[in-house]
Short mmCIF file of C-alpha atoms and ligand atoms in Angstrom, two decimals:
data_model
loop_
_atom_site.label_atom_id
_atom_site.label_comp_id
_atom_site.label_asym_id
_atom_site.label_seq_id
_atom_site.Cartn_x
_atom_site.Cartn_y
_atom_site.Cartn_z
CA MET A 1 3.28 -23.69 9.31
CA ILE A 2 5.10 -20.83 10.30
CA ILE A 3 5.86 -18.22 7.16
CA ARG A 4 9.45 -17.12 7.36
CA SER A 5 10.32 -16.05 4.01
CA TRP A 6 7.43 -14.27 1.93
CA LEU A 7 8.90 -13.19 -1.70
CA PHE A 8 6.86 -11.35 -3.98
CA VAL A 9 6.32 -12.39 -7.84
CA PRO A 10 4.81 -10.57 -10.40
CA GLY A 11 1.65 -12.32 -11.37
CA ASP A 12 2.68 -11.52 -14.95
CA SER A 13 5.66 -12.98 -15.38
CA GLU A 14 5.82 -16.50 -16.61
CA ARG A 15 9.60 -17.08 -16.18
CA LYS A 16 9.65 -15.61 -12.04
CA LEU A 17 6.67 -17.66 -11.17
CA ALA A 18 8.20 -20.29 -12.54
CA LYS A 19 11.72 -19.70 -10.55
CA GLY A 20 9.66 -18.23 -7.74
CA ARG A 21 8.38 -22.20 -7.46
CA GLY A 22 11.77 -23.21 -7.25
CA ASN A 23 13.10 -21.03 -4.73
CA SER A 24 12.67 -21.88 -0.79
CA ALA A 25 10.80 -19.27 0.40
CA ASP A 26 7.84 -20.89 2.41
CA ALA A 27 5.53 -18.59 0.78
CA LEU A 28 4.83 -16.81 -2.93
CA ILE A 29 2.99 -13.50 -2.51
CA LEU A 30 1.79 -13.61 -6.85
CA ASP A 31 1.32 -9.75 -7.09
CA LEU A 32 -1.57 -7.95 -9.08
CA GLU A 33 -0.88 -4.64 -7.62
CA ASP A 34 1.91 -1.97 -8.27
CA ALA A 35 4.24 -4.66 -10.07
CA VAL A 36 1.78 -4.64 -13.15
CA SER A 37 1.13 -2.26 -15.26
CA ASP A 38 -2.52 -1.57 -15.99
CA ASP A 39 -2.09 -2.82 -19.17
CA HIS A 40 -1.27 -6.19 -18.26
CA GLN A 41 -4.00 -6.55 -15.27
CA ASP A 42 -6.34 -9.28 -17.65
CA GLN A 43 -3.08 -11.49 -18.56
CA ALA A 44 -1.79 -11.27 -14.65
CA ARG A 45 -4.84 -12.15 -13.36
CA ALA A 46 -5.51 -15.33 -15.80
CA MET A 47 -1.90 -16.32 -15.20
CA THR A 48 -2.12 -16.01 -11.67
CA CYS A 49 -5.14 -18.12 -11.22
CA ALA A 50 -3.57 -20.16 -13.70
CA PHE A 51 -0.84 -20.77 -11.63
CA LEU A 52 -2.42 -21.49 -8.42
CA LYS A 53 -4.29 -24.39 -10.70
CA ASP A 54 -1.47 -25.69 -11.50
CA ASN A 55 -0.04 -25.74 -7.94
CA PRO A 56 -2.30 -27.39 -5.24
CA ASP A 57 0.25 -29.03 -3.74
CA ARG A 58 1.01 -25.91 -0.32
CA SER A 59 2.93 -28.36 2.24
CA ARG A 60 6.51 -26.78 1.12
CA GLN A 61 5.50 -23.26 0.06
CA LYS A 62 2.20 -21.00 0.40
CA LEU A 63 0.90 -19.20 -2.71
CA TRP A 64 -0.76 -16.21 -1.41
CA VAL A 65 -1.67 -13.15 -4.11
CA ARG A 66 -1.39 -9.60 -3.52
CA VAL A 67 -4.97 -7.81 -5.00
CA ASN A 68 -5.12 -3.83 -5.55
CA PRO A 69 -6.78 -2.03 -2.47
CA LEU A 70 -10.18 -2.50 -1.67
CA ASP A 71 -10.81 1.42 -3.12
CA HIS A 72 -9.14 0.27 -6.57
CA ASP A 73 -11.59 -0.68 -9.33
CA PHE A 74 -9.69 -3.54 -10.26
CA SER A 75 -9.60 -4.63 -6.36
CA LEU A 76 -12.75 -7.16 -6.51
CA PRO A 77 -11.71 -8.25 -10.42
CA ASP A 78 -8.14 -9.08 -9.28
CA LEU A 79 -10.21 -11.21 -6.09
CA ALA A 80 -12.90 -12.88 -8.40
CA ALA A 81 -10.69 -14.02 -10.51
CA VAL A 82 -7.73 -15.98 -8.91
CA MET A 83 -10.01 -17.53 -5.75
CA PRO A 84 -11.25 -20.00 -8.09
CA GLY A 85 -7.20 -20.99 -7.57
CA ALA A 86 -8.14 -21.60 -3.91
CA PRO A 87 -5.08 -19.07 -2.74
CA ASP A 88 -3.74 -19.52 0.82
CA GLY A 89 -4.25 -16.00 1.40
CA ILE A 90 -4.93 -12.51 -0.17
CA VAL A 91 -2.08 -9.58 0.81
CA LEU A 92 -4.42 -6.23 1.23
CA PRO A 93 -2.05 -3.05 0.66
CA LYS A 94 -2.97 0.49 1.30
CA VAL A 95 -5.42 -0.57 4.04
CA TYR A 96 -7.27 2.52 6.04
CA SER A 97 -8.13 0.77 8.94
CA ALA A 98 -9.57 -2.52 10.18
CA ALA A 99 -12.76 -2.33 8.95
CA GLU A 100 -11.19 -3.01 5.32
CA VAL A 101 -9.41 -5.87 6.62
CA ASN A 102 -13.45 -6.86 8.11
CA ARG A 103 -14.76 -6.07 4.74
CA MET A 104 -12.42 -8.31 2.73
CA ALA A 105 -12.87 -11.00 4.75
CA ASP A 106 -17.33 -11.23 3.93
CA PHE A 107 -15.46 -10.79 -0.21
CA LEU A 108 -13.47 -13.81 1.07
CA LEU A 109 -17.06 -15.99 2.17
CA ALA A 110 -18.79 -15.03 -0.76
CA LEU A 111 -16.14 -16.06 -2.89
CA GLU A 112 -14.89 -19.37 -0.75
CA ALA A 113 -18.90 -20.07 -1.40
CA ARG A 114 -18.93 -19.63 -5.03
CA GLU A 115 -15.76 -21.44 -5.57
CA GLY A 116 -17.11 -24.92 -3.58
CA LEU A 117 -14.15 -23.57 -0.91
CA GLY A 118 -13.71 -24.21 3.29
CA LEU A 119 -15.49 -21.08 4.47
CA GLY A 120 -12.46 -19.20 6.58
CA SER A 121 -10.07 -20.94 4.67
CA THR A 122 -8.35 -17.80 2.82
CA LYS A 123 -6.71 -15.72 5.34
CA ILE A 124 -5.54 -11.99 4.78
CA LEU A 125 -2.25 -10.53 5.68
CA SER A 126 -2.47 -6.69 5.67
CA VAL A 127 -0.39 -3.75 4.54
CA ALA A 128 -1.12 -1.84 7.64
CA THR A 129 1.09 1.47 7.61
CA GLU A 130 0.17 2.66 3.29
CA THR A 131 -1.54 5.44 4.12
CA ALA A 132 -1.34 8.61 6.20
CA ALA A 133 -5.07 7.41 7.52
CA SER A 134 -3.09 4.09 8.90
CA LEU A 135 -0.95 5.86 11.22
CA LEU A 136 -4.43 6.85 13.57
CA THR A 137 -5.74 3.89 13.68
CA PHE A 138 -4.21 1.11 14.71
CA HIS A 139 -6.22 0.45 17.53
CA THR A 140 -9.22 -0.13 15.26
CA TYR A 141 -7.37 -3.83 14.83
CA LEU A 142 -7.98 -4.49 18.83
CA ASP A 143 -11.76 -4.60 18.02
CA ASN A 144 -13.30 -7.49 16.11
CA VAL A 145 -11.56 -7.77 13.93
CA THR A 146 -11.70 -11.15 11.82
CA ASN A 147 -9.99 -13.74 12.68
CA ARG A 148 -8.81 -14.81 9.08
CA LEU A 149 -6.15 -11.74 10.01
CA THR A 150 -3.32 -13.82 10.94
CA ALA A 151 -0.35 -11.47 9.68
CA LEU A 152 0.33 -8.16 9.68
CA THR A 153 3.93 -6.00 7.98
CA TRP A 154 4.84 -2.87 7.28
CA GLY A 155 6.33 -0.37 4.26
CA GLY A 156 7.73 2.58 4.20
CA GLU A 157 7.86 3.80 0.58
CA ASP A 158 3.71 4.22 -0.36
CA LEU A 159 3.49 5.21 3.07
CA ALA A 160 6.45 8.26 2.53
CA ALA A 161 4.52 8.81 -0.37
CA ALA A 162 1.22 9.33 1.53
CA LEU A 163 2.87 11.42 4.07
CA GLY A 164 4.53 14.30 1.31
CA ALA A 165 8.28 13.34 2.14
CA SER A 166 10.79 13.37 -0.44
CA ASP A 167 12.57 10.74 0.95
CA ASN A 168 12.34 8.11 4.27
CA GLN A 169 15.78 8.01 5.65
CA HIS A 170 18.57 10.02 6.50
CA PRO A 171 20.79 10.90 3.69
CA THR A 172 24.25 10.08 5.38
CA SER A 173 23.42 7.01 7.85
CA GLY A 174 19.98 5.03 6.45
CA ASP A 175 18.16 4.89 8.80
CA TYR A 176 14.17 5.30 8.81
CA ASP A 177 13.27 9.13 9.29
CA ASP A 178 10.53 8.73 12.78
CA PRO A 179 7.19 8.56 11.41
CA TYR A 180 8.60 5.03 9.44
CA LEU A 181 10.16 3.86 13.05
CA TYR A 182 6.44 4.64 14.41
CA ALA A 183 4.83 2.53 11.40
CA LYS A 184 7.01 0.04 12.74
CA SER A 185 6.68 -0.38 16.02
CA MET A 186 2.82 0.45 16.02
CA CYS A 187 2.66 -2.75 13.11
CA LEU A 188 4.90 -5.04 15.56
CA ALA A 189 3.17 -4.12 18.91
CA THR A 190 -0.91 -4.73 16.80
CA SER A 191 0.26 -7.56 15.81
CA ARG A 192 1.23 -9.39 18.56
CA ALA A 193 -1.70 -7.77 20.49
CA ILE A 194 -3.92 -9.77 18.31
CA ASP A 195 -2.13 -12.43 17.76
CA ALA A 196 -0.88 -12.35 14.59
CA GLN A 197 2.29 -12.44 12.94
CA PRO A 198 4.10 -9.42 12.72
CA VAL A 199 6.57 -9.57 9.38
CA GLY A 200 9.59 -7.51 8.57
CA CYS A 201 9.43 -5.29 5.60
CA VAL A 202 10.88 -5.38 2.38
CA TRP A 203 15.11 -4.65 2.34
CA VAL A 204 14.88 -3.07 -1.47
CA ASN A 205 18.57 -3.15 -2.09
CA PHE A 206 18.34 -6.69 -3.10
CA ARG A 207 22.19 -6.87 -4.22
CA ASP A 208 23.51 -6.44 -0.68
CA LEU A 209 22.70 -9.47 1.08
CA GLU A 210 24.80 -8.59 4.03
CA GLY A 211 22.53 -5.45 4.73
CA LEU A 212 19.87 -7.81 4.59
CA LYS A 213 21.03 -10.07 7.09
CA ASN A 214 21.37 -7.49 9.09
CA ASP A 215 18.11 -6.19 8.95
CA CYS A 216 16.78 -9.62 9.71
CA LEU A 217 18.65 -10.14 13.09
CA ARG A 218 17.31 -6.29 13.57
CA ASP A 219 13.42 -7.46 12.95
CA ARG A 220 14.46 -10.51 14.95
CA ARG A 221 15.53 -9.17 17.91
CA THR A 222 12.55 -6.52 18.11
CA GLY A 223 9.74 -8.98 18.03
CA PHE A 224 9.22 -9.78 14.29
CA ILE A 225 9.16 -13.14 12.35
CA GLY A 226 9.78 -13.05 8.79
CA LYS A 227 10.00 -10.73 6.26
CA VAL A 228 9.02 -9.88 2.57
CA ALA A 229 11.09 -10.37 0.08
CA ILE A 230 11.40 -9.04 -3.77
CA HIS A 231 14.61 -10.91 -4.99
CA PRO A 232 14.83 -14.99 -5.17
CA ASP A 233 18.37 -14.69 -3.39
CA GLN A 234 17.15 -12.65 -0.41
CA SER A 235 14.79 -16.48 0.21
CA ASP A 236 17.77 -17.95 2.21
CA ILE A 237 18.78 -15.86 3.99
CA ILE A 238 15.50 -14.97 5.54
CA ASN A 239 15.02 -18.86 6.43
CA ARG A 240 18.31 -18.85 8.15
CA ALA A 241 17.96 -15.44 10.23
CA PHE A 242 14.00 -16.30 11.50
CA THR A 243 15.44 -20.00 12.23
CA PRO A 244 16.46 -20.22 15.99
CA SER A 245 19.66 -21.78 16.68
CA GLU A 246 21.15 -24.76 17.62
CA ASP A 247 22.78 -23.07 20.27
CA GLU A 248 19.80 -21.24 20.89
CA ILE A 249 17.57 -23.80 20.63
CA ALA A 250 20.06 -25.50 23.52
CA TYR A 251 20.36 -22.45 26.36
CA SER A 252 16.22 -21.70 25.96
CA GLN A 253 15.57 -25.26 26.97
CA LYS A 254 18.21 -25.20 29.88
CA VAL A 255 16.24 -21.77 30.62
CA VAL A 256 12.91 -23.57 30.83
CA ASP A 257 14.06 -26.44 33.00
CA LEU A 258 15.51 -24.48 35.17
CA PHE A 259 12.31 -22.76 35.54
CA GLU A 260 10.28 -26.03 35.59
CA GLN A 261 12.51 -27.63 38.26
CA ASN A 262 12.91 -24.52 40.62
CA PRO A 263 8.37 -24.10 40.88
CA GLY A 264 7.27 -21.44 42.88
CA MET A 265 10.89 -19.46 42.05
CA GLY A 266 10.03 -15.84 40.43
CA THR A 267 13.55 -15.53 39.38
CA VAL A 268 16.36 -18.11 38.73
CA GLY A 269 20.67 -17.75 38.17
CA LEU A 270 22.22 -19.02 35.04
CA ASP A 271 25.91 -18.63 34.43
CA GLY A 272 25.89 -16.11 36.85
CA LYS A 273 23.23 -14.05 35.06
CA MET A 274 19.88 -13.39 37.07
CA LEU A 275 16.36 -14.75 34.99
CA ASP A 276 13.14 -13.98 35.53
CA MET A 277 9.78 -14.45 33.79
CA PRO A 278 10.24 -11.99 30.55
CA HIS A 279 13.07 -14.34 30.42
CA LEU A 280 11.41 -17.40 30.51
CA LYS A 281 8.58 -16.09 28.33
CA GLN A 282 11.67 -15.25 25.89
CA ALA A 283 12.94 -18.90 26.03
CA ARG A 284 9.15 -19.69 25.34
CA ASN A 285 9.24 -18.05 22.41
CA VAL A 286 12.29 -19.24 20.60
CA LEU A 287 11.30 -22.86 21.34
CA ALA A 288 7.96 -22.45 19.72
CA LEU A 289 8.91 -20.16 16.92
CA ALA A 290 12.18 -23.81 16.44
CA LYS A 291 8.76 -26.12 16.87
CA GLN A 292 7.01 -24.00 14.24
CA VAL A 293 9.39 -23.66 11.70
CA LYS A 294 10.42 -27.69 11.79
CA GLU A 295 6.60 -28.63 11.83
CA GLY A 296 6.54 -26.39 8.55
CA GLY A 297 9.51 -28.02 7.46
N1 COA B 1 10.43 -14.01 -8.24
C1 COA B 1 10.43 -14.77 -9.34
N2 COA B 1 12.15 -14.78 -9.68
C2 COA B 1 12.96 -13.51 -9.64
C3 COA B 1 12.21 -12.76 -8.92
C4 COA B 1 11.37 -12.71 -7.86
N3 COA B 1 10.84 -11.35 -7.26
N4 COA B 1 13.20 -11.46 -8.80
C5 COA B 1 13.86 -11.96 -10.08
N5 COA B 1 13.97 -13.23 -10.13
C6 COA B 1 14.66 -14.50 -11.42
C7 COA B 1 14.97 -13.54 -12.75
O1 COA B 1 13.94 -13.72 -13.04
C8 COA B 1 16.43 -14.24 -13.08
O2 COA B 1 15.42 -15.45 -13.70
P1 COA B 1 16.98 -15.81 -14.84
O3 COA B 1 17.86 -16.58 -14.34
O4 COA B 1 15.63 -17.23 -15.09
O5 COA B 1 16.83 -14.79 -16.05
C9 COA B 1 16.82 -14.07 -11.72
O6 COA B 1 15.84 -14.17 -10.78
C10 COA B 1 17.96 -13.22 -10.94
O7 COA B 1 17.49 -12.12 -11.15
P2 COA B 1 18.59 -10.96 -11.62
O8 COA B 1 18.76 -10.16 -13.17
O9 COA B 1 18.97 -10.85 -10.38
O10 COA B 1 16.99 -9.95 -10.90
P3 COA B 1 16.39 -8.84 -12.01
O11 COA B 1 16.82 -7.43 -12.76
O12 COA B 1 15.65 -9.40 -13.37
O13 COA B 1 15.11 -8.81 -11.33
C11 COA B 1 13.96 -7.09 -9.87
C12 COA B 1 15.06 -7.20 -10.48
C13 COA B 1 13.85 -5.95 -8.81
C14 COA B 1 13.14 -6.54 -11.14
C15 COA B 1 12.77 -8.48 -9.66
O14 COA B 1 13.39 -9.27 -8.48
C16 COA B 1 11.67 -8.05 -8.95
O15 COA B 1 10.85 -8.12 -9.95
N6 COA B 1 11.19 -8.83 -8.28
C17 COA B 1 9.82 -8.39 -7.66
C18 COA B 1 9.23 -6.76 -7.50
C19 COA B 1 7.55 -7.08 -7.26
O16 COA B 1 7.09 -7.59 -6.71
N7 COA B 1 7.50 -5.79 -6.44
C20 COA B 1 6.23 -5.66 -5.66
C21 COA B 1 6.26 -5.43 -4.29
S1 COA B 1 7.32 -4.12 -3.75
MG1 MG B 2 -0.62 -1.88 -11.24
#
C-alpha cells in the first residue's frame, strides 16, 4: 500500500486521535516529539499505546509513531512504551546520518522480539534533513541501510534553526532559500537511489488549501510521492494530488502499448510528440502508482 497522506496527530490529544482515525489520511503519525510538552510525555506515551492497541485493523489507515530523536533521553522510553501496540512504523526525527537509522532498526528488532511481533515488521521513515550534519551525510544511505527504511522526508523548520537562519523563505516570493531546496533535492535523490518513498514536506499554512494543492502538484512533478499533513482538511487534497487521474492513466497506458507494439524501437511518435525511454519509464511509473493506490484502497 502506498501512503499518500501522512497526518500528524499529537499523541496526547484524545479528541485529535479520534478525529484522525475517522479522517481520510492513509496514515496517522502519532506524535510523541514536538507536539507534546515534556510534562505530558508519560501521558502521551500511554495514550498512544492504548490507541494503537484499540485499533489493530490497519487495512485502511496505517498507524505510525514519531518518537524523540535518538540523541534525546526520551527516545528509547518512547519506543519501549509504544511497541506493545505494534505500530506500522516509526518516524525518526533529527537524523544525522544513516547510522542512526540502522541503530533504530536494532532497537526495533529487540523490541519486536520482546513483544512477539514479526521480526522486521516495523518500518522506518527518516526525517532526513533536520540537522546541519544531515546535509553532509546523504551518501551514507547508499551503504547498507536497513530495509526497514521505506520512506524519507525532509523539513525546513528545524533545519533553519540548525543553520542559524532567521527564516527559511524569501520574504516576498515565499520560495524556500537555497539550503532548503538542496535538502529537498537530496531527500528525493537519496530516496530514489535506495528505492524508498520520497515524501513531500508539510505545508504549514493549513488554512491555505489552494496553496497546498499547488505544492502537492509541484512535489509530484518533481518526483515525490505523498505528503506530510498537520490538519485533517489537508488529507483529501493530498490523496487526490497523488492519485493519477483517469486521463493520466489512459495516456500512460497508450505510451506503454505503443512501445510494446514496436519492439526494438527506442523512439516512437505519439500525437506529434517524440517519445523515448524516459517517457516510457515515466508512463510505467504512473501506472505503477495508480496500481499501488488502487491496491491500498
Ligand atoms: N489531527 C487530528 N485532528 C485534528 C488535527 C490533527 N492534526 N488538527 C486539528 N484537528 C481537529 C481539531 O481538534 C478540531 O476538531 P473538533 O472539531 O472536534 O474540535 C478540528 O480538527 C478542526 O481543527 P481547527 O480548529 O481547524 O484547528 P485547531 O486550531 O484546533 O488546530 C493545529 C490547529 C495546528 C494546532 C492542529 O492542526 C494540530 O495540532 N496539528 C498537528 C500538529 C503536530 O502534530 N505537529 C507536529 C508535526 S509538524
Ligand atoms: Mg516535546
